[in-house]
Coordinates of C-alpha atoms and ligand atoms in Angstrom, one line a residue:
Chain A
X3 CA 18.2 -15.0 -45.4
X4 CA 16.3 -15.5 -42.2
X5 CA 19.5 -17.2 -40.8
X6 CA 21.6 -14.2 -41.9
X7 CA 19.4 -11.5 -40.2
X8 CA 19.3 -13.6 -37.1
X9 CA 23.1 -13.8 -37.1
X10 CA 23.4 -10.0 -37.4
X11 CA 20.9 -9.5 -34.6
X12 CA 22.9 -11.7 -32.3
X13 CA 26.1 -10.0 -33.3
X14 CA 24.8 -6.6 -32.5
X15 CA 23.3 -7.9 -29.2
X16 CA 26.7 -9.5 -28.4
X17 CA 28.7 -6.3 -29.1
X18 CA 26.2 -4.2 -27.1
X19 CA 26.4 -6.6 -24.2
X20 CA 30.1 -6.7 -24.2
X21 CA 30.4 -2.9 -24.4
X22 CA 28.1 -2.8 -21.4
X23 CA 29.3 -5.7 -19.3
X24 CA 33.1 -5.7 -20.0
X25 CA 33.9 -2.5 -18.1
X26 CA 31.7 -3.7 -15.2
X27 CA 33.6 -7.0 -15.1
X28 CA 36.9 -5.2 -15.3
X29 CA 35.9 -2.9 -12.5
X30 CA 34.7 -5.8 -10.5
X31 CA 37.9 -7.7 -11.1
X32 CA 40.0 -4.7 -10.1
X33 CA 37.9 -4.2 -6.9
X34 CA 38.8 -7.7 -5.8
X35 CA 42.5 -7.2 -5.9
X36 CA 43.0 -5.2 -2.7
X37 CA 44.8 -8.2 -1.1
X38 CA 48.1 -8.8 -2.9
X39 CA 48.2 -12.0 -5.0
X40 CA 44.6 -13.3 -4.4
X41 CA 41.1 -12.1 -4.9
X42 CA 39.2 -10.9 -1.9
X43 CA 36.3 -8.8 -0.9
X44 CA 38.5 -6.6 1.3
X45 CA 37.7 -3.4 -0.6
X46 CA 34.0 -4.0 0.0
X47 CA 34.6 -4.8 3.7
X48 CA 36.5 -1.6 4.1
X49 CA 33.8 0.4 2.3
X50 CA 30.9 -1.0 4.3
X51 CA 32.9 -0.8 7.4
X52 CA 33.6 2.9 6.9
X53 CA 31.3 4.8 9.2
X54 CA 31.5 7.7 6.8
X55 CA 30.0 5.5 4.1
X56 CA 27.0 4.7 6.2
X57 CA 26.5 8.2 7.4
X58 CA 26.8 9.9 4.0
X59 CA 24.7 7.3 2.3
X60 CA 22.0 7.5 4.9
X61 CA 22.1 11.3 4.6
X62 CA 21.7 11.2 0.9
X63 CA 18.9 8.7 1.0
X64 CA 17.0 10.9 3.4
X65 CA 17.6 14.0 1.3
X66 CA 16.5 12.0 -1.8
X67 CA 13.2 11.0 -0.1
X68 CA 12.5 14.6 0.9
X69 CA 13.4 15.8 -2.6
X70 CA 11.0 13.3 -4.1
X71 CA 8.2 14.4 -1.7
X72 CA 8.8 18.1 -2.5
X73 CA 9.0 17.3 -6.2
X74 CA 5.7 15.4 -6.2
X75 CA 3.9 18.0 -4.1
X76 CA 5.2 20.7 -6.4
X77 CA 4.9 19.1 -9.8
X78 CA 1.7 17.0 -9.7
X79 CA -0.6 19.8 -8.8
X80 CA 1.2 22.2 -11.1
X81 CA 1.2 19.9 -14.2
X82 CA -2.4 19.0 -13.4
X83 CA -3.5 22.6 -13.2
X84 CA -1.7 23.5 -16.3
X85 CA -3.4 20.7 -18.2
X86 CA -6.8 21.6 -16.7
X87 CA -7.0 25.3 -16.8
X88 CA -4.0 26.9 -18.5
X89 CA -3.2 24.7 -21.4
X90 CA -1.9 27.7 -23.4
X91 CA 0.9 28.1 -20.7
X92 CA 2.2 24.6 -21.3
X93 CA 5.0 25.6 -23.6
X94 CA 6.1 28.3 -21.2
X95 CA 6.1 25.9 -18.2
X96 CA 7.9 23.2 -20.2
X97 CA 10.6 25.7 -21.1
X98 CA 11.0 26.8 -17.4
X99 CA 11.3 23.2 -16.3
X100 CA 14.0 22.7 -18.8
X101 CA 16.1 25.5 -17.5
X102 CA 17.9 23.4 -14.8
X103 CA 19.4 21.3 -17.7
X104 CA 20.8 24.4 -19.2
X105 CA 22.0 26.3 -16.2
X106 CA 24.9 24.6 -14.4
X107 CA 24.3 23.5 -10.9
X108 CA 27.2 25.6 -9.8
X109 CA 25.4 28.8 -11.0
X110 CA 22.3 27.8 -9.1
X111 CA 24.2 27.1 -5.9
X112 CA 26.1 30.3 -6.0
X113 CA 22.8 32.1 -6.5
X114 CA 21.5 30.3 -3.4
X115 CA 24.5 31.2 -1.4
X116 CA 24.1 34.9 -2.2
X117 CA 20.3 34.9 -1.8
X118 CA 20.1 32.9 1.4
X119 CA 23.3 33.6 3.2
X120 CA 23.5 34.1 7.0
X121 CA 22.9 37.9 6.6
X122 CA 20.1 37.7 4.1
X123 CA 16.4 38.2 4.7
X124 CA 15.9 34.4 4.4
X125 CA 19.0 33.0 6.2
X126 CA 18.6 29.3 5.1
X127 CA 22.4 28.9 5.5
X128 CA 22.5 30.1 9.1
X129 CA 21.7 26.7 10.4
X130 CA 22.5 23.1 9.4
X131 CA 18.8 22.2 9.1
X132 CA 18.3 25.3 6.9
X133 CA 21.2 24.2 4.7
X134 CA 19.7 20.7 4.4
X135 CA 16.4 22.3 3.4
X136 CA 18.1 24.4 0.8
X137 CA 19.8 21.3 -0.6
X138 CA 16.5 19.5 -0.9
X139 CA 15.1 22.5 -2.7
X140 CA 18.1 22.7 -5.0
X141 CA 17.8 19.0 -5.8
X142 CA 14.1 19.4 -6.5
X143 CA 15.0 22.0 -9.0
X144 CA 17.7 19.7 -10.6
X145 CA 15.1 16.9 -10.8
X146 CA 12.4 19.2 -12.2
X147 CA 12.9 18.5 -15.9
X148 CA 12.6 14.7 -15.3
X149 CA 9.8 14.9 -12.8
X150 CA 7.7 17.4 -14.8
X151 CA 8.0 15.5 -18.0
X152 CA 7.2 12.1 -16.4
X153 CA 4.1 13.5 -14.7
X154 CA 2.9 15.4 -17.7
X155 CA 3.2 12.3 -19.9
X156 CA 1.3 10.4 -17.3
X157 CA -1.5 13.0 -17.3
X158 CA -1.8 12.7 -21.0
X159 CA -3.0 9.1 -20.7
X160 CA -6.1 10.1 -18.8
X161 CA -8.9 12.5 -19.6
X162 CA -8.0 15.0 -16.9
X163 CA -10.9 17.4 -17.5
X164 CA -13.7 15.0 -17.6
X165 CA -12.4 13.0 -14.6
X166 CA -12.1 16.2 -12.6
X167 CA -15.6 17.2 -13.5
X168 CA -17.0 13.8 -12.7
X169 CA -15.4 14.0 -9.3
X170 CA -16.5 17.6 -8.7
X171 CA -20.1 16.9 -9.5
X172 CA -20.0 14.0 -7.0
X173 CA -19.0 16.6 -4.4
X174 CA -15.3 16.2 -4.3
X175 CA -13.0 19.2 -3.5
X176 CA -9.5 19.8 -5.0
X177 CA -7.6 17.8 -2.4
X178 CA -9.8 14.7 -2.8
X179 CA -9.6 15.0 -6.6
X180 CA -5.8 15.2 -6.6
X181 CA -5.2 12.6 -3.9
X182 CA -7.8 10.0 -4.9
X183 CA -8.2 10.4 -8.7
X184 CA -5.2 12.3 -10.3
X185 CA -2.3 11.0 -8.3
X186 CA -3.2 7.3 -8.4
X187 CA -3.7 7.5 -12.1
X188 CA -0.2 9.0 -12.7
X189 CA 1.5 6.8 -10.1
X190 CA 3.7 5.0 -12.5
X191 CA 4.8 8.2 -14.0
X192 CA 5.4 9.7 -10.6
X193 CA 7.5 6.6 -9.7
X194 CA 9.7 6.9 -12.7
X195 CA 10.2 10.6 -11.9
X196 CA 11.0 9.6 -8.3
X197 CA 13.5 7.1 -9.5
X198 CA 15.3 9.6 -11.6
X199 CA 15.3 12.1 -8.8
X200 CA 16.8 9.4 -6.5
X201 CA 19.5 8.6 -9.0
X202 CA 20.4 12.3 -9.4
X203 CA 20.4 13.0 -5.7
X204 CA 22.5 9.9 -4.7
X205 CA 25.5 10.8 -6.9
X206 CA 25.2 14.7 -6.9
X207 CA 28.5 16.4 -6.0
X208 CA 28.4 20.2 -6.8
X209 CA 25.5 21.4 -4.7
X210 CA 26.3 19.1 -1.7
X211 CA 29.9 20.1 -1.7
X212 CA 29.4 23.9 -2.1
X213 CA 26.7 23.9 0.6
X214 CA 29.1 21.8 2.7
X215 CA 26.6 19.0 3.3
X216 CA 27.8 15.5 4.4
X217 CA 26.3 13.8 1.3
X218 CA 27.3 10.6 -0.6
X219 CA 28.5 12.5 -3.7
X220 CA 31.4 14.4 -1.9
X221 CA 32.2 11.2 0.0
X222 CA 32.6 9.3 -3.3
X223 CA 34.8 12.0 -4.7
X224 CA 36.9 12.0 -1.5
X225 CA 37.4 8.2 -1.6
X226 CA 38.2 8.3 -5.2
X227 CA 40.9 10.8 -4.7
X228 CA 42.5 9.0 -1.8
X229 CA 42.3 5.2 -2.2
X230 CA 42.9 2.7 -5.0
X231 CA 40.5 -0.2 -4.8
X232 CA 37.6 1.2 -2.8
X233 CA 36.3 3.5 -5.6
X234 CA 35.8 0.5 -7.9
X235 CA 33.9 -1.3 -5.1
X236 CA 31.8 1.9 -4.6
X237 CA 31.1 2.2 -8.3
X238 CA 29.7 -1.3 -8.3
X239 CA 27.7 -0.7 -5.1
X240 CA 26.2 2.4 -6.6
X241 CA 25.4 0.5 -9.8
X242 CA 23.7 -2.2 -7.8
X243 CA 21.6 0.4 -5.9
X244 CA 20.5 1.9 -9.2
X245 CA 19.5 -1.5 -10.6
X246 CA 17.7 -2.3 -7.3
X247 CA 15.6 0.9 -7.8
X248 CA 14.8 0.0 -11.3
X249 CA 13.6 -3.5 -10.4
X250 CA 11.6 -2.0 -7.5
X251 CA 9.8 0.3 -9.9
X252 CA 9.1 -2.6 -12.2
X253 CA 7.6 -4.5 -9.4
X254 CA 5.6 -1.6 -8.0
X255 CA 4.2 -0.7 -11.4
X256 CA 2.5 -4.1 -11.4
X257 CA 0.4 -3.1 -8.5
X258 CA -0.5 0.3 -10.0
X259 CA -3.9 0.9 -11.6
X260 CA -4.3 -0.5 -15.1
X261 CA -5.8 2.7 -16.3
X262 CA -3.0 3.8 -18.5
X263 CA -3.0 0.5 -20.4
X264 CA -6.6 0.7 -21.4
X265 CA -6.8 0.2 -25.1
X266 CA -9.4 2.8 -25.9
Chain B
X13 CA -49.7 25.2 -10.2
X14 CA -46.7 24.0 -8.2
X15 CA -43.5 25.9 -8.7
X16 CA -41.1 24.3 -11.2
X17 CA -38.3 22.1 -9.9
X18 CA -35.7 23.5 -12.2
X19 CA -36.1 26.9 -13.7
X20 CA -33.6 28.3 -16.3
X21 CA -34.4 32.0 -16.7
X22 CA -33.2 34.2 -19.5
X23 CA -29.8 32.5 -19.5
X24 CA -27.1 33.8 -21.9
X25 CA -23.6 32.5 -22.3
X26 CA -20.8 34.1 -24.3
X27 CA -17.3 32.9 -24.7
X28 CA -15.3 36.0 -25.5
X29 CA -17.2 37.8 -28.3
X30 CA -19.2 34.8 -29.4
X31 CA -22.6 34.2 -27.8
X32 CA -23.4 30.5 -27.8
X33 CA -26.5 30.5 -25.7
X34 CA -29.1 33.3 -25.6
X35 CA -32.6 34.0 -24.2
X36 CA -32.8 30.5 -22.8
X37 CA -35.9 29.8 -20.7
X38 CA -37.1 26.5 -19.5
X39 CA -39.1 25.3 -16.5
X40 CA -38.8 21.6 -15.6
X41 CA -41.5 20.0 -13.4
X42 CA -40.5 17.7 -10.5
X43 CA -39.9 14.2 -11.8
X44 CA -40.0 15.3 -15.4
X45 CA -37.7 13.9 -18.1
X46 CA -36.7 16.8 -20.5
X47 CA -34.5 16.4 -23.5
X48 CA -32.4 19.0 -25.2
X49 CA -32.4 18.1 -28.9
X50 CA -30.5 19.9 -31.5
X51 CA -27.6 19.7 -34.0
X52 CA -24.0 19.6 -32.8
X53 CA -22.7 23.0 -31.7
X54 CA -26.1 24.5 -30.9
X55 CA -25.3 25.0 -27.2
X56 CA -26.9 21.9 -25.6
X57 CA -23.8 21.0 -23.6
X58 CA -23.2 24.6 -22.6
X59 CA -26.7 24.9 -21.1
X60 CA -26.3 21.6 -19.3
X61 CA -22.8 22.6 -18.0
X62 CA -24.3 25.9 -16.6
X63 CA -27.0 23.8 -14.7
X64 CA -24.1 21.6 -13.4
X65 CA -22.1 24.6 -12.4
X66 CA -19.1 24.0 -14.7
X67 CA -19.8 27.2 -16.6
X68 CA -21.1 30.5 -15.2
X69 CA -23.9 32.1 -17.2
X70 CA -23.1 35.6 -18.6
X71 CA -26.6 36.6 -17.7
X72 CA -29.7 35.1 -16.3
X73 CA -30.5 32.8 -13.4
X74 CA -30.8 29.1 -12.6
X75 CA -33.2 28.2 -9.8
X76 CA -33.7 24.8 -8.2
X77 CA -36.7 24.4 -5.9
X78 CA -36.9 28.2 -5.5
X79 CA -33.2 28.6 -4.6
X80 CA -30.9 30.5 -6.9
X81 CA -27.9 28.3 -7.6
X82 CA -26.4 30.3 -10.4
X83 CA -23.2 31.0 -8.6
X84 CA -22.9 27.7 -6.6
X85 CA -19.9 25.5 -7.3
X86 CA -20.5 22.1 -8.9
X87 CA -19.6 20.2 -5.8
X88 CA -22.2 22.1 -3.8
X89 CA -25.2 21.5 -6.1
X90 CA -26.1 17.9 -5.3
X91 CA -26.6 17.2 -9.0
X92 CA -25.8 13.9 -10.7
X93 CA -24.2 13.9 -14.1
X94 CA -23.4 11.3 -16.8
X95 CA -20.8 12.2 -19.4
X96 CA -20.6 11.1 -23.0
X97 CA -17.1 9.6 -22.5
X98 CA -18.2 7.5 -19.4
X99 CA -15.6 9.2 -17.2
X100 CA -15.3 6.3 -14.8
X101 CA -12.3 6.6 -12.5
X102 CA -9.9 4.1 -14.0
X103 CA -8.0 3.5 -10.7
X104 CA -11.2 2.5 -8.8
X105 CA -13.2 -0.6 -9.0
X106 CA -16.9 -0.5 -10.1
X107 CA -18.0 -0.5 -6.5
X108 CA -15.6 2.2 -5.5
X109 CA -16.7 4.3 -8.5
X110 CA -20.3 4.0 -7.5
X111 CA -19.5 4.7 -3.8
X112 CA -17.2 7.7 -4.6
X113 CA -19.9 10.3 -4.0
X114 CA -21.1 8.6 -0.9
X115 CA -17.6 8.5 0.6
X116 CA -17.0 12.1 -0.3
X117 CA -20.2 12.9 1.5
X118 CA -19.0 11.1 4.6
X119 CA -21.5 8.3 4.6
X120 CA -20.6 5.4 7.0
X121 CA -19.0 2.5 5.2
X122 CA -21.7 0.0 6.0
X123 CA -24.5 2.3 4.7
X124 CA -22.4 3.1 1.6
X125 CA -21.8 -0.6 0.8
X126 CA -25.5 -1.3 1.1
X127 CA -26.3 1.6 -1.2
X128 CA -23.7 0.5 -3.8
X129 CA -25.1 -3.1 -3.8
X130 CA -28.6 -1.6 -4.3
X131 CA -27.3 0.5 -7.3
X132 CA -25.6 -2.6 -8.8
X133 CA -28.9 -4.4 -8.6
X134 CA -30.7 -1.5 -10.1
X135 CA -28.5 -1.4 -13.2
X136 CA -28.6 -5.3 -13.3
X137 CA -24.8 -5.8 -12.9
X138 CA -24.8 -7.3 -9.4
X139 CA -21.6 -9.3 -9.9
X140 CA -19.5 -6.5 -11.3
X141 CA -18.5 -4.7 -8.1
X142 CA -14.9 -5.9 -8.0
X143 CA -14.1 -5.3 -11.7
X144 CA -12.2 -2.3 -13.0
X145 CA -13.6 -0.1 -15.7
X146 CA -11.2 -1.3 -18.4
X147 CA -12.7 -4.8 -18.0
X148 CA -16.2 -3.7 -19.0
X149 CA -17.9 -3.0 -22.3
X150 CA -19.0 0.6 -23.2
X151 CA -22.6 -0.1 -22.3
X152 CA -21.7 -1.6 -18.9
X153 CA -19.4 1.4 -18.2
X154 CA -22.2 3.8 -19.0
X155 CA -24.6 2.0 -16.7
X156 CA -22.1 2.2 -13.9
X157 CA -21.6 5.9 -14.7
X158 CA -25.4 6.2 -14.3
X159 CA -25.3 4.3 -11.0
X160 CA -22.5 6.5 -9.7
X161 CA -24.4 9.6 -10.6
X162 CA -27.6 8.6 -8.8
X163 CA -26.1 6.8 -5.8
X164 CA -25.8 10.0 -3.7
X165 CA -29.6 10.6 -4.4
X166 CA -29.1 13.9 -6.3
X167 CA -31.9 16.4 -6.8
X168 CA -31.3 16.5 -10.5
X169 CA -29.8 14.2 -13.0
X170 CA -28.0 15.5 -16.1
X171 CA -27.0 13.3 -19.0
X172 CA -24.9 14.7 -21.8
X173 CA -25.2 12.5 -24.9
X174 CA -24.7 9.4 -22.7
X175 CA -25.5 7.0 -25.5
X176 CA -23.7 8.5 -28.5
X177 CA -20.5 6.4 -28.1
X178 CA -22.4 3.1 -28.0
X179 CA -23.4 0.9 -30.9
X180 CA -27.0 1.0 -32.1
X181 CA -28.4 -2.0 -30.3
X182 CA -27.0 -1.1 -26.9
X183 CA -28.1 2.5 -27.5
X184 CA -31.8 1.5 -27.8
X185 CA -31.8 -0.9 -24.9
X186 CA -29.9 1.4 -22.6
X187 CA -32.1 4.4 -23.3
X188 CA -35.1 2.4 -22.3
X189 CA -33.3 1.3 -19.2
X190 CA -32.4 4.9 -18.3
X191 CA -36.0 5.9 -18.7
X192 CA -37.3 3.1 -16.6
X193 CA -34.8 3.8 -13.8
X194 CA -35.7 7.5 -14.0
X195 CA -39.4 6.7 -13.7
X196 CA -38.8 4.3 -10.8
X197 CA -36.8 6.9 -8.8
X198 CA -38.9 9.8 -9.9
X199 CA -35.7 11.9 -10.4
X200 CA -36.0 15.1 -12.4
X201 CA -33.8 14.6 -15.5
X202 CA -32.3 16.7 -18.3
X203 CA -31.0 14.6 -21.2
X204 CA -29.0 16.0 -24.0
X205 CA -29.0 14.4 -27.5
X206 CA -28.7 15.1 -31.1
X207 CA -30.7 12.0 -32.0
X208 CA -34.3 12.9 -32.6
X209 CA -35.6 9.3 -32.4
X210 CA -33.9 9.0 -28.9
X211 CA -35.5 12.3 -27.8
X212 CA -38.9 11.4 -29.1
X213 CA -39.0 8.0 -27.6
X214 CA -38.0 8.7 -24.0
X215 CA -38.9 12.3 -23.1
X216 CA -41.8 13.8 -21.3
X217 CA -40.9 17.0 -23.1
X218 CA -38.3 18.1 -25.6
X219 CA -36.6 21.5 -26.0
X220 CA -35.5 21.7 -29.6
X221 CA -32.4 23.9 -29.7
X222 CA -30.9 25.8 -32.6
X223 CA -28.2 28.5 -32.6
X224 CA -28.2 28.8 -28.8
X225 CA -31.9 29.2 -28.4
X226 CA -34.8 26.9 -27.6
X227 CA -36.8 27.0 -30.8
X228 CA -39.7 25.0 -29.3
X229 CA -40.5 23.3 -26.1
X230 CA -43.2 20.6 -26.0
X231 CA -44.2 17.0 -25.7
X232 CA -42.8 14.6 -28.4
X233 CA -46.3 14.5 -29.9
X234 CA -46.5 18.3 -30.2
X235 CA -42.9 18.7 -31.5
X236 CA -43.5 16.1 -34.1
X237 CA -47.0 17.0 -35.2
X238 CA -47.1 20.7 -34.7
X239 CA -43.5 22.0 -35.2
X240 CA -43.5 25.7 -34.5
X241 CA -40.7 26.6 -36.9
X242 CA -39.2 25.4 -40.1
X243 CA -36.1 24.3 -38.3
X244 CA -38.0 22.1 -35.9
X245 CA -40.1 20.6 -38.7
X246 CA -37.0 19.7 -40.6
X247 CA -34.8 18.5 -37.8
X248 CA -37.4 16.2 -36.2
X249 CA -38.5 13.4 -38.4
X250 CA -38.6 13.0 -42.2
X251 CA -40.4 15.7 -44.1
X252 CA -41.6 16.3 -47.6
X253 CA -41.4 20.0 -48.4
X254 CA -43.3 21.6 -51.3
X255 CA -43.3 25.2 -52.5
X256 CA -46.8 26.5 -52.8
X257 CA -48.3 29.7 -54.1
X258 CA -51.4 31.2 -52.4
X259 CA -54.0 31.6 -55.1
X260 CA -57.0 32.7 -53.0
X261 CA -56.2 33.7 -49.4
X262 CA -59.8 34.1 -48.4
X263 CA -60.8 30.4 -49.1
X264 CA -57.3 29.0 -48.4
X265 CA -56.5 27.8 -51.9
X266 CA -52.9 27.1 -52.6
X267 CA -51.4 25.9 -55.8
X268 CA -48.7 23.1 -55.7
X269 CA -47.2 22.1 -59.0
X270 CA -50.2 23.4 -60.9
X271 CA -52.6 21.4 -58.8
X272 CA -54.7 23.1 -56.2
X273 CA -55.2 22.1 -52.5
X274 CA -57.3 23.8 -49.9
X275 CA -55.7 24.8 -46.6
X276 CA -58.5 26.5 -45.0
X277 CA -57.6 28.3 -41.8
X278 CA -53.9 27.5 -41.9
X279 CA -52.5 30.3 -43.9
X280 CA -51.9 32.5 -40.9
X281 CA -52.4 35.8 -42.6
X282 CA -50.6 35.1 -45.9
X283 CA -51.9 37.0 -48.9
X284 CA -52.8 35.9 -52.4
X285 CA -49.6 35.5 -54.4
X286 CA -47.4 34.7 -51.5
X287 CA -45.0 31.7 -51.7
X288 CA -45.3 29.2 -48.8
X289 CA -43.3 26.2 -47.7
X290 CA -45.6 23.3 -47.1
X291 CA -44.7 20.0 -45.5
X292 CA -46.1 16.6 -45.1
X293 CA -44.8 13.6 -43.0
X294 CA -44.4 10.4 -45.0
X295 CA -47.0 8.6 -42.8
X296 CA -49.6 11.3 -43.6
X297 CA -49.5 10.4 -47.3
X298 CA -51.1 7.3 -49.0
X299 CA -50.6 5.9 -52.4
X300 CA -53.9 6.1 -54.4
X301 CA -57.1 7.8 -53.4
X302 CA -58.6 7.0 -50.0
X303 CA -61.9 7.9 -48.4
X304 CA -61.4 10.8 -46.0
X305 CA -58.3 12.1 -47.7
X306 CA -59.5 15.3 -49.3
X307 CA -56.4 16.3 -51.2
X308 CA -54.4 14.6 -53.9
X309 CA -51.5 15.1 -56.3
X310 CA -50.4 13.0 -59.2
X311 CA -46.9 12.0 -60.3
X312 CA -44.7 9.1 -61.1
X313 CA -43.0 6.5 -58.8
X314 CA -39.2 7.1 -58.9
X315 CA -37.9 4.8 -56.2
X316 CA -39.1 1.8 -54.2
X317 CA -37.2 0.6 -51.1
X318 CA -38.4 -2.6 -49.5
X319 CA -37.7 -2.3 -45.7
X320 CA -39.6 -5.3 -44.5
X321 CA -42.7 -4.4 -42.7
X322 CA -42.9 -1.1 -44.6
X323 CA -42.1 -0.1 -48.1
X324 CA -40.7 3.4 -48.6
X325 CA -41.8 4.9 -52.0
X326 CA -40.6 8.1 -53.6
X327 CA -43.0 9.8 -56.0
X328 CA -41.9 12.6 -58.3
X329 CA -44.4 15.4 -58.5
X330 CA -43.5 18.1 -60.8
X331 CA -40.0 19.2 -59.6
X332 CA -40.2 17.7 -56.1
X333 CA -40.0 14.2 -54.7
X334 CA -42.3 12.9 -52.0
X335 CA -41.4 10.1 -49.6
X336 CA -44.2 8.0 -48.3
X337 CA -44.5 4.7 -46.5
X338 CA -46.9 1.9 -47.2
X339 CA -47.3 -1.3 -45.3
X340 CA -46.0 -4.4 -46.8
X341 CA -48.9 -6.8 -47.7
X342 CA -47.9 -10.4 -48.7
X343 CA -50.9 -10.6 -51.0
X344 CA -50.1 -7.7 -53.4
X345 CA -46.8 -7.0 -55.1
X346 CA -45.0 -3.7 -54.2
X347 CA -45.4 -0.7 -56.5
X348 CA -43.0 -0.5 -59.4
X349 CA -40.7 2.3 -60.5
X350 CA -42.1 4.2 -63.5
X351 CA -45.7 3.6 -62.7
X352 CA -48.1 6.6 -62.6
X353 CA -49.3 7.2 -59.1
X354 CA -51.6 9.4 -57.3
X355 CA -50.9 10.4 -53.7
X356 CA -53.6 11.5 -51.3
X357 CA -53.6 13.2 -47.9
X358 CA -55.7 15.2 -45.5
X359 CA -55.1 18.8 -46.1
X360 CA -55.4 19.1 -42.3
X361 CA -52.1 17.2 -42.0
X362 CA -50.2 19.6 -44.1
X363 CA -47.8 21.8 -42.2
X364 CA -47.3 25.4 -43.2
X365 CA -43.7 26.3 -42.2
X366 CA -42.9 29.7 -41.1
Ligands
ADP11 N1 -15.1 26.8 -23.5 C1 -15.5 27.2 -24.7 N2 -14.8 28.2 -25.3 C2 -15.2 28.7 -26.5 N3 -16.3 28.3 -27.2 C3 -16.9 27.2 -26.7 C4 -16.6 26.7 -25.4 N4 -17.5 25.7 -25.1 C5 -18.3 25.6 -26.2 N5 -18.0 26.5 -27.1 C6 -18.7 26.8 -28.4 O1 -20.1 26.9 -28.1 C7 -20.9 26.3 -29.1 C8 -21.9 25.4 -28.4 O2 -21.1 24.3 -27.9 P1 -21.9 23.1 -27.2 O3 -22.7 23.6 -26.1 O4 -20.8 22.1 -26.8 O5 -22.8 22.5 -28.3 P2 -23.5 21.1 -28.4 O6 -23.4 20.4 -27.1 O7 -24.9 21.4 -28.7 O8 -22.9 20.3 -29.5 C9 -19.9 25.7 -30.1 O9 -19.8 26.5 -31.2 C10 -18.6 25.6 -29.3 O10 -17.5 25.7 -30.2
MG12 MG1 -22.4 18.5 -26.7

């Protein structure tokens, strides 16, 4: 009987792995076929050699970093304050943070274009820097559901109120409390929120395209529409980046405080 | 007389429509160790949190060394506090926890390190500086919380049931340690507990609280031997309560279970025919007649509990049961259930509860 259950376990594992790995292998195999009649890394060479690849990718990474910073600055104090002082508002805030999942990005971006156009009171779109800032803000909104949930879950693992009071009575002000006590204790949660934000920003198309920003998402779309082998190479590169992020988080979380793992 | 160090004056606290603390008055002398003792929910924590600045009184004043601090923020009060749930910062090492207040105050690192080492010695955990809180036992964590609270040399130390999460043995040794450190540093301390033995054993004075009020403030000796109210008498220590009827108010005669005792001068204006609640501590009662004990009642032994050095005996007298303690003596066997017994006591030890 033991033998049997082990067989089924391996079978399920095998089917799952095949389902996951086979398309990757197929894509990989296809991406190597750029040169007729033999396998080569030509597609990768052409992707990495494309100055547009480098420019758009760098642009999106920078935007992602700013998005994460904005998200952390916005979400950590908010989630903290809600837990500390306004716990009855939590359902409301949770609902608000879920809205970006329900409202399509295209609606948000059209709203932005109307609100912040060149002739508006706040003409974000009048300059390129302004448009970049608006993109970062838009991405922070898109990442909000993930960031808020991650941080809120992190806060649940510590006794926010007592730790705050313990720090206060020792003379600490709000900045010290958030920077030295709250943030370090929810670091793993913030990191996973950051990772999700990064993943969203790197591939995002709608906002970047409609705000006419030179981001990686529109570049991917453009390559996909105009070449044959490079999109497969790009897909695998994106995949590798995502996996790289995940392992990085795993490694970083080893150095994070052990607080959340405390048994009682 | 010197002015009090901490003065809580006519403090009241209401949450919405419910008043949880009222008419609270207390003066604490410099270097004094005062306990708030009372059942759960009686407002002890609320008073302490008002002294710490976490709650604002609805009325009244809190004065420290002549300065009104009622509206001061917690981080401006220079008060140390130890919480029931330890509340160590999980992301900081023991040394960083203890040094937190020093760092916030901007003390130079070398001085802070020296102070932290001093504190670790004081709580007898000199090797623990580099550990994280999760690597320590509850008792160790609470000692570190104490060290963290006193490291910045606060004017006042507040402890909110700091021992209630610990097991019995640690609880007793740590309370003695807290008291000895407090005496050594001479720091004025307010200690909250619902455990009467704890309060009796370590306090200079106790404020017994009930329903948001201080029922009685006094030394442990006064609280135990001269409880001012029925509540205090019942809450602190074990008590045998009898119903008595005043038969002759002028000479202080009271009838208890058809036997008469004399309570001259204790009746406090009761009239003949009044019913009184009378109480005796177990240690004020002896089995059998003894010289110097002027009152006695007779009944039958209903229970015997051998506790080692003492034997707790329950004697049924009429409708009520009396607990008393006798010392174990290896030469004579303990009393047996069902024996007739006479108990005696000094009528002066009898408490009349109001
Ligand atoms: N923030 C609050 N809001 C409403 N009621 C409270 C609050 N804090 C305490 N109380 C109430 O005040 C009463 C006294 O509480 P507390 O001071 O914690 O008692 P104790 O420490 O003696 O157990 C309790 O009935 C409690 O429910
Ligand atoms: Mg309490």
